[in-house]
XYZ file of C-alpha atoms in Angstrom:
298
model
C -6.589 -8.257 -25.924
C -3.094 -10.338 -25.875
C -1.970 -10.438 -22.052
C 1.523 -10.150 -23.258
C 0.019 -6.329 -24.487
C -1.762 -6.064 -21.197
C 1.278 -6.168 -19.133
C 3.566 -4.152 -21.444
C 4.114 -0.494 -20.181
C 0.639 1.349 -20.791
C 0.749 5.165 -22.400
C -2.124 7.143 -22.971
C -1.693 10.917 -25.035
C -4.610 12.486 -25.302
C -5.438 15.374 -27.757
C -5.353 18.394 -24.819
C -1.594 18.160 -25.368
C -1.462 19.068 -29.097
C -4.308 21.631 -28.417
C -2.510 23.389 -26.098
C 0.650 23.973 -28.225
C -0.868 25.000 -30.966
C -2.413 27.706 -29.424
C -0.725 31.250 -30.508
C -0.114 33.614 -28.018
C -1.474 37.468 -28.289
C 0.864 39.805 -29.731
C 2.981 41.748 -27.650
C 2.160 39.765 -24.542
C 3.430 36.201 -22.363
C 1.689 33.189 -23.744
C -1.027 31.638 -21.690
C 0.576 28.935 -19.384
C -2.649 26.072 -18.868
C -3.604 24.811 -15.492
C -2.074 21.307 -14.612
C -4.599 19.136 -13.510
C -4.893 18.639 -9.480
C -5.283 15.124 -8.079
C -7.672 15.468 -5.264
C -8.393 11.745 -4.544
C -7.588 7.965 -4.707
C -10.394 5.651 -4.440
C -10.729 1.364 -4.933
C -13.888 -0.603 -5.272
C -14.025 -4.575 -6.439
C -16.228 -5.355 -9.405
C -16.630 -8.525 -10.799
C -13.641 -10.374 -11.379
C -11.330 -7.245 -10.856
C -10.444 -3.983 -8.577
C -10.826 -0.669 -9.652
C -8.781 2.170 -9.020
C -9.756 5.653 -9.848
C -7.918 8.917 -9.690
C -9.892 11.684 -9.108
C -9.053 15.035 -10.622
C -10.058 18.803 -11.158
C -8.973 21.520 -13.604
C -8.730 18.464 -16.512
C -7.005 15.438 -16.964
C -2.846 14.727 -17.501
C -2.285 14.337 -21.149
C 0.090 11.554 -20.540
C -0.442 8.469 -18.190
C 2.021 5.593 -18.323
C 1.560 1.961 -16.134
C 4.059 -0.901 -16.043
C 4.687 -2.918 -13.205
C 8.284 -2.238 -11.015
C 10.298 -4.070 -9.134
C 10.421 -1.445 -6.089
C 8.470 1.762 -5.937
C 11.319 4.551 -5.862
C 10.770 8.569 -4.949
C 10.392 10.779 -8.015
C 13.807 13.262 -6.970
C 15.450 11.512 -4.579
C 15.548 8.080 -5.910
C 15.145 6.751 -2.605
C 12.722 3.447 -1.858
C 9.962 3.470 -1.005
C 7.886 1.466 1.473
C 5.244 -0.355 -0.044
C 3.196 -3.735 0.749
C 2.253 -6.265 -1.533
C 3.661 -9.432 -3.891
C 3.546 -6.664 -7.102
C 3.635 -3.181 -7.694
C 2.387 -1.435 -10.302
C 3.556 2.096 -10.972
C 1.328 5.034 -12.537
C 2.752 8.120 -13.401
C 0.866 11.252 -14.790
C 1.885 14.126 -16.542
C 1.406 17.028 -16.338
C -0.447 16.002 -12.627
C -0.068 17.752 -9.022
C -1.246 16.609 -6.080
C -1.132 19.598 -4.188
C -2.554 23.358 -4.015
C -1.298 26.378 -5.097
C 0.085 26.686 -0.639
C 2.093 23.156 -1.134
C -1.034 21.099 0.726
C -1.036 17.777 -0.477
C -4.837 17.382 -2.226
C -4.563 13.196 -2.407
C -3.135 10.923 0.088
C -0.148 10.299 0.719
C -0.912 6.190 1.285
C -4.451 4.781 1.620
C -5.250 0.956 2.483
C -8.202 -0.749 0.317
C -8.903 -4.288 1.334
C -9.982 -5.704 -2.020
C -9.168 -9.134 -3.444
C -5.628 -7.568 -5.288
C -5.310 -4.166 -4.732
C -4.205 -3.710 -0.834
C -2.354 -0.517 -0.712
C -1.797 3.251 -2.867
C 1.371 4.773 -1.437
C 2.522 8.499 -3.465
C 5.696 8.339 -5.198
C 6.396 12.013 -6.638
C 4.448 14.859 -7.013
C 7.111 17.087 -8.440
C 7.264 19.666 -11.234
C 3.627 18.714 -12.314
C 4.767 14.615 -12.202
C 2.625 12.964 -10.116
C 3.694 9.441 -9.214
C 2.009 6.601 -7.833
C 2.446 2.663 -7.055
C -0.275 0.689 -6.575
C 0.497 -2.844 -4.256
C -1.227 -5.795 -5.233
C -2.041 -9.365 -3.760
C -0.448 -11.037 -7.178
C 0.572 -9.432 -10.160
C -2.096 -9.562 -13.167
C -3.354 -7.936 -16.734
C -4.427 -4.275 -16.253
C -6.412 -1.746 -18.345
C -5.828 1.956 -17.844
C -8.203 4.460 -19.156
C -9.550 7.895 -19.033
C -12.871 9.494 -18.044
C -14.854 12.813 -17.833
C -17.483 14.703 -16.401
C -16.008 14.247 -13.525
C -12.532 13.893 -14.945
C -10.690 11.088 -13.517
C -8.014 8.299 -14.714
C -9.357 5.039 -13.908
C -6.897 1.619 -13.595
C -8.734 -1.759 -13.635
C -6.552 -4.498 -12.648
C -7.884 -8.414 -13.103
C -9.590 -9.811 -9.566
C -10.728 -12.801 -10.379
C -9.454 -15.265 -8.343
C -10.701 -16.848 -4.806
C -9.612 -15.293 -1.353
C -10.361 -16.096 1.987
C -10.783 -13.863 5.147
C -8.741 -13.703 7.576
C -7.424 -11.687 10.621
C -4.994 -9.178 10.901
C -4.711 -7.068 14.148
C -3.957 -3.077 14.029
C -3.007 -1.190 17.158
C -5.780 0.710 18.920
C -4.100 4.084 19.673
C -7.477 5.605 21.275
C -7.762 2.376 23.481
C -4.331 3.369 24.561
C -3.919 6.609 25.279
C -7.197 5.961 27.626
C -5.208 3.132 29.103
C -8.150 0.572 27.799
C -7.330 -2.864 26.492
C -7.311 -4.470 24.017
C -4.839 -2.339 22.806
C -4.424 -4.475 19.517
C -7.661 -5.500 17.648
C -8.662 -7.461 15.048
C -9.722 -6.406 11.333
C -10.605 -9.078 8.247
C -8.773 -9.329 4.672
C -9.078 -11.128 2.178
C -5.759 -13.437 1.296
C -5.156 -15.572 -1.314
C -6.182 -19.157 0.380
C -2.299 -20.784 -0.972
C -0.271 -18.483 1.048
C -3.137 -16.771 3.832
C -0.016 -16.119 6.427
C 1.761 -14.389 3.829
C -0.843 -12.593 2.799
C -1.908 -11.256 6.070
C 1.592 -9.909 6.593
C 1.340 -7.899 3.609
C -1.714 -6.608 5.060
C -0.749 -5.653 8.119
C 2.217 -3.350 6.481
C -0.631 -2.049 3.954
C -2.135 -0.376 7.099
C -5.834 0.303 8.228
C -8.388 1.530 5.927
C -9.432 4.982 6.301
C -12.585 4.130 8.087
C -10.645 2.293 10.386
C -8.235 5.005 10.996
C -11.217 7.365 12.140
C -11.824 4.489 14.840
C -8.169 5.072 15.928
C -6.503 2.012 14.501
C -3.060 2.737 13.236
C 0.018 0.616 11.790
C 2.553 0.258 14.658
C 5.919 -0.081 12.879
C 8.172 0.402 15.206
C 10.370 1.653 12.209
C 10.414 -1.770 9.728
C 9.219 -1.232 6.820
C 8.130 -4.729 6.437
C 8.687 -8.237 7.437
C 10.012 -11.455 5.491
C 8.891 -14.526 6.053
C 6.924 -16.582 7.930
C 8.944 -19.530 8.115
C 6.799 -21.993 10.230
C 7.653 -25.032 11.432
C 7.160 -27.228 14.575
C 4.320 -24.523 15.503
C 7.192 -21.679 15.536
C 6.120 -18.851 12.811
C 9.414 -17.236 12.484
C 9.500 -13.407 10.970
C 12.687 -10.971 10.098
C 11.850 -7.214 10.265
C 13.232 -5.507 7.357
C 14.495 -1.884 7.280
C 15.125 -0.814 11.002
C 13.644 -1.312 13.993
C 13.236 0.454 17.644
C 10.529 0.281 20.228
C 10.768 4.037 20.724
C 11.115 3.492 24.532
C 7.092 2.501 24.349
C 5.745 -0.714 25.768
C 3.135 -1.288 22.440
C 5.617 -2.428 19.550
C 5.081 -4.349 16.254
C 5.130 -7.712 17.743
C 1.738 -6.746 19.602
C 0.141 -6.907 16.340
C 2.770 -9.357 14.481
C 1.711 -12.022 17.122
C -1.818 -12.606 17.444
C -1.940 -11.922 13.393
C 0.664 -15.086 12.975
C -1.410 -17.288 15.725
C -4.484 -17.230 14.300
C -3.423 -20.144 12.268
C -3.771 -23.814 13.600
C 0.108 -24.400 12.403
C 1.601 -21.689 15.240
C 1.397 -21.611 18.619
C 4.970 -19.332 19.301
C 6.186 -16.239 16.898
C 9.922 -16.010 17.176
C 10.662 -12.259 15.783
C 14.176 -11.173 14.615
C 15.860 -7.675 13.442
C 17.147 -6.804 10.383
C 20.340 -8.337 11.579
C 18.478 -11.693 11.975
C 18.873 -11.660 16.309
C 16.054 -12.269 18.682
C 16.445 -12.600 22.105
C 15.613 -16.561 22.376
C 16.181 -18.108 18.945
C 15.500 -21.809 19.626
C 13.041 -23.527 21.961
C 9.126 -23.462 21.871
C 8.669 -19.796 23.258
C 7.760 -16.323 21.833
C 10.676 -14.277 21.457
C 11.642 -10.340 20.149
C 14.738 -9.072 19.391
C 16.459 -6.465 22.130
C 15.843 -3.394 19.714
C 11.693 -4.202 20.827
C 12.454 -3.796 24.163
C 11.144 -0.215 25.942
């Protein structure tokens, strides 16, 4: 298959569509309305030379799935961004899909971490008026294949893996550690990053968040209200990062640089991490020394 058709906005129709508007409705009474199809899971796995995603779902599948790859991942309604990580996002929408019960519980995550070779990070866009939207964030953008299975029913998105990665660190804040007052109270987890650009890459891990094994151990993704970070700019040992979105300690001594810093000095290149706000300030921009910005301070 051409990889100029590979990237080009995927639609599948299936036949449950045409089925279901032929059928006639009884005589004197309302016409049968057809279960949407529930989405009840996200799941990732790496096979050889790509990452699989599959979308688990009950009551049948959505007659209509379409995947193209977006610049930003914006809310189905309120056309509002999104925070996502990754270097490329591909979006997946399904029709007619919801993700939640007939109470308004959600039935899939909301976001969920992987840490495969591409695909980092599955973060919920819309699940409204049986459109269920999500994007999927990637290491790099590359060909993908979407396709449909049953028995169980689920939609299934491969996306191309094959390319080398290294591991490295990338440290997650230990909320059980702290609420027993037990350091460390930032810990270490490996990815895999894409050997040209590993600081870069670990960033974008770090925002993905911890897996959800990880999670169960207490780890969590301490913010501290950015949604992300740009950079690093190293040089002269200084890794210098920019948070984007907003930022605020919360009052609490534990922030984002906890995990921002060790993360950053795990390579030979940086011995200081100089963070700024989304304003670009920090409290000691020059000089060989760590450095936050005030809004980081409790």
């Amino acid at each position: 298959m051409k990889l100029s058709r590979l990237l080009a906005p995927l639609v599948l129709l299936g036949p449950a569509l045409v089925a279901a508007g032929a059928t006639t409705p009884v005589p004197g009474s309302a016409a049968a309305v057809p279960p949407v199809p529930r989405l009840v899971g996200v799941r990732a796995a790496h096979h050889a030379g790509f990452d699989r995603v599959v979308l688990d779902f009950r009551g049948g599948l959505p007659s209509s799935v379409r995947a193209h790859y977006v610049k930003r991942l914006i809310a189905d309604g309120s056309g509002k961004k999104v925070r996502i990580a990754g270097r490329a996002i591909l979006s997946v929408r399904l029709e007619p899909a919801d993700a939640h019960d007939a109470s308004g519980s959600a039935t899939a995550p909301r976001r969920v971490a992987f840490p495969l070779p591409n695909v980092m990070t599955a973060v919920r866009a819309g699940d409204f008026e049986a459109v269920t939207t999500y994007g999927i964030g990637l290491a790099k953008r590359t060909p993908f294949h979407v396709f449909t299975l049953q028995d169980p029913d689920r939609v299934v998105v491969d996306i191309k893996a094959g390319f080398r990665t290294v591991p490295r660190k990338v440290f997650f804040f230990d909320q059980d550690n702290f609420v027993d007052n037990k350091p460390p109270f930032f810990v270490a987890r490996s990815r895999p990053v894409l050997p040209a650009t590993p600081a870069r890459g670990v960033l974008d891990r770090l925002f993905a968040g911890p897996v959800g094994s990880e999670r169960a151990d207490g780890l969590r993704l301490l913010r501290s209200r950015a949604t992300g970070v740009s950079g690093p700019d190293i040089s002269d040992g200084v890794a210098r990062v920019r948070m984007q979105g907003s930022c605020s300690s919360g009052g609490s001594t534990v922030t984002v640089a906890g995990e921002l810093m060790p993360t950053l000095r795990q390579f030979a290149s940086v011995d200081w991490v100089k963070i700024y706000d989304p304003q670009g300030d920090t409290e000691t921009p020059t000089g060989h020394s760590d450095s936050i910005p005030t809004c980081l301070e409790p």
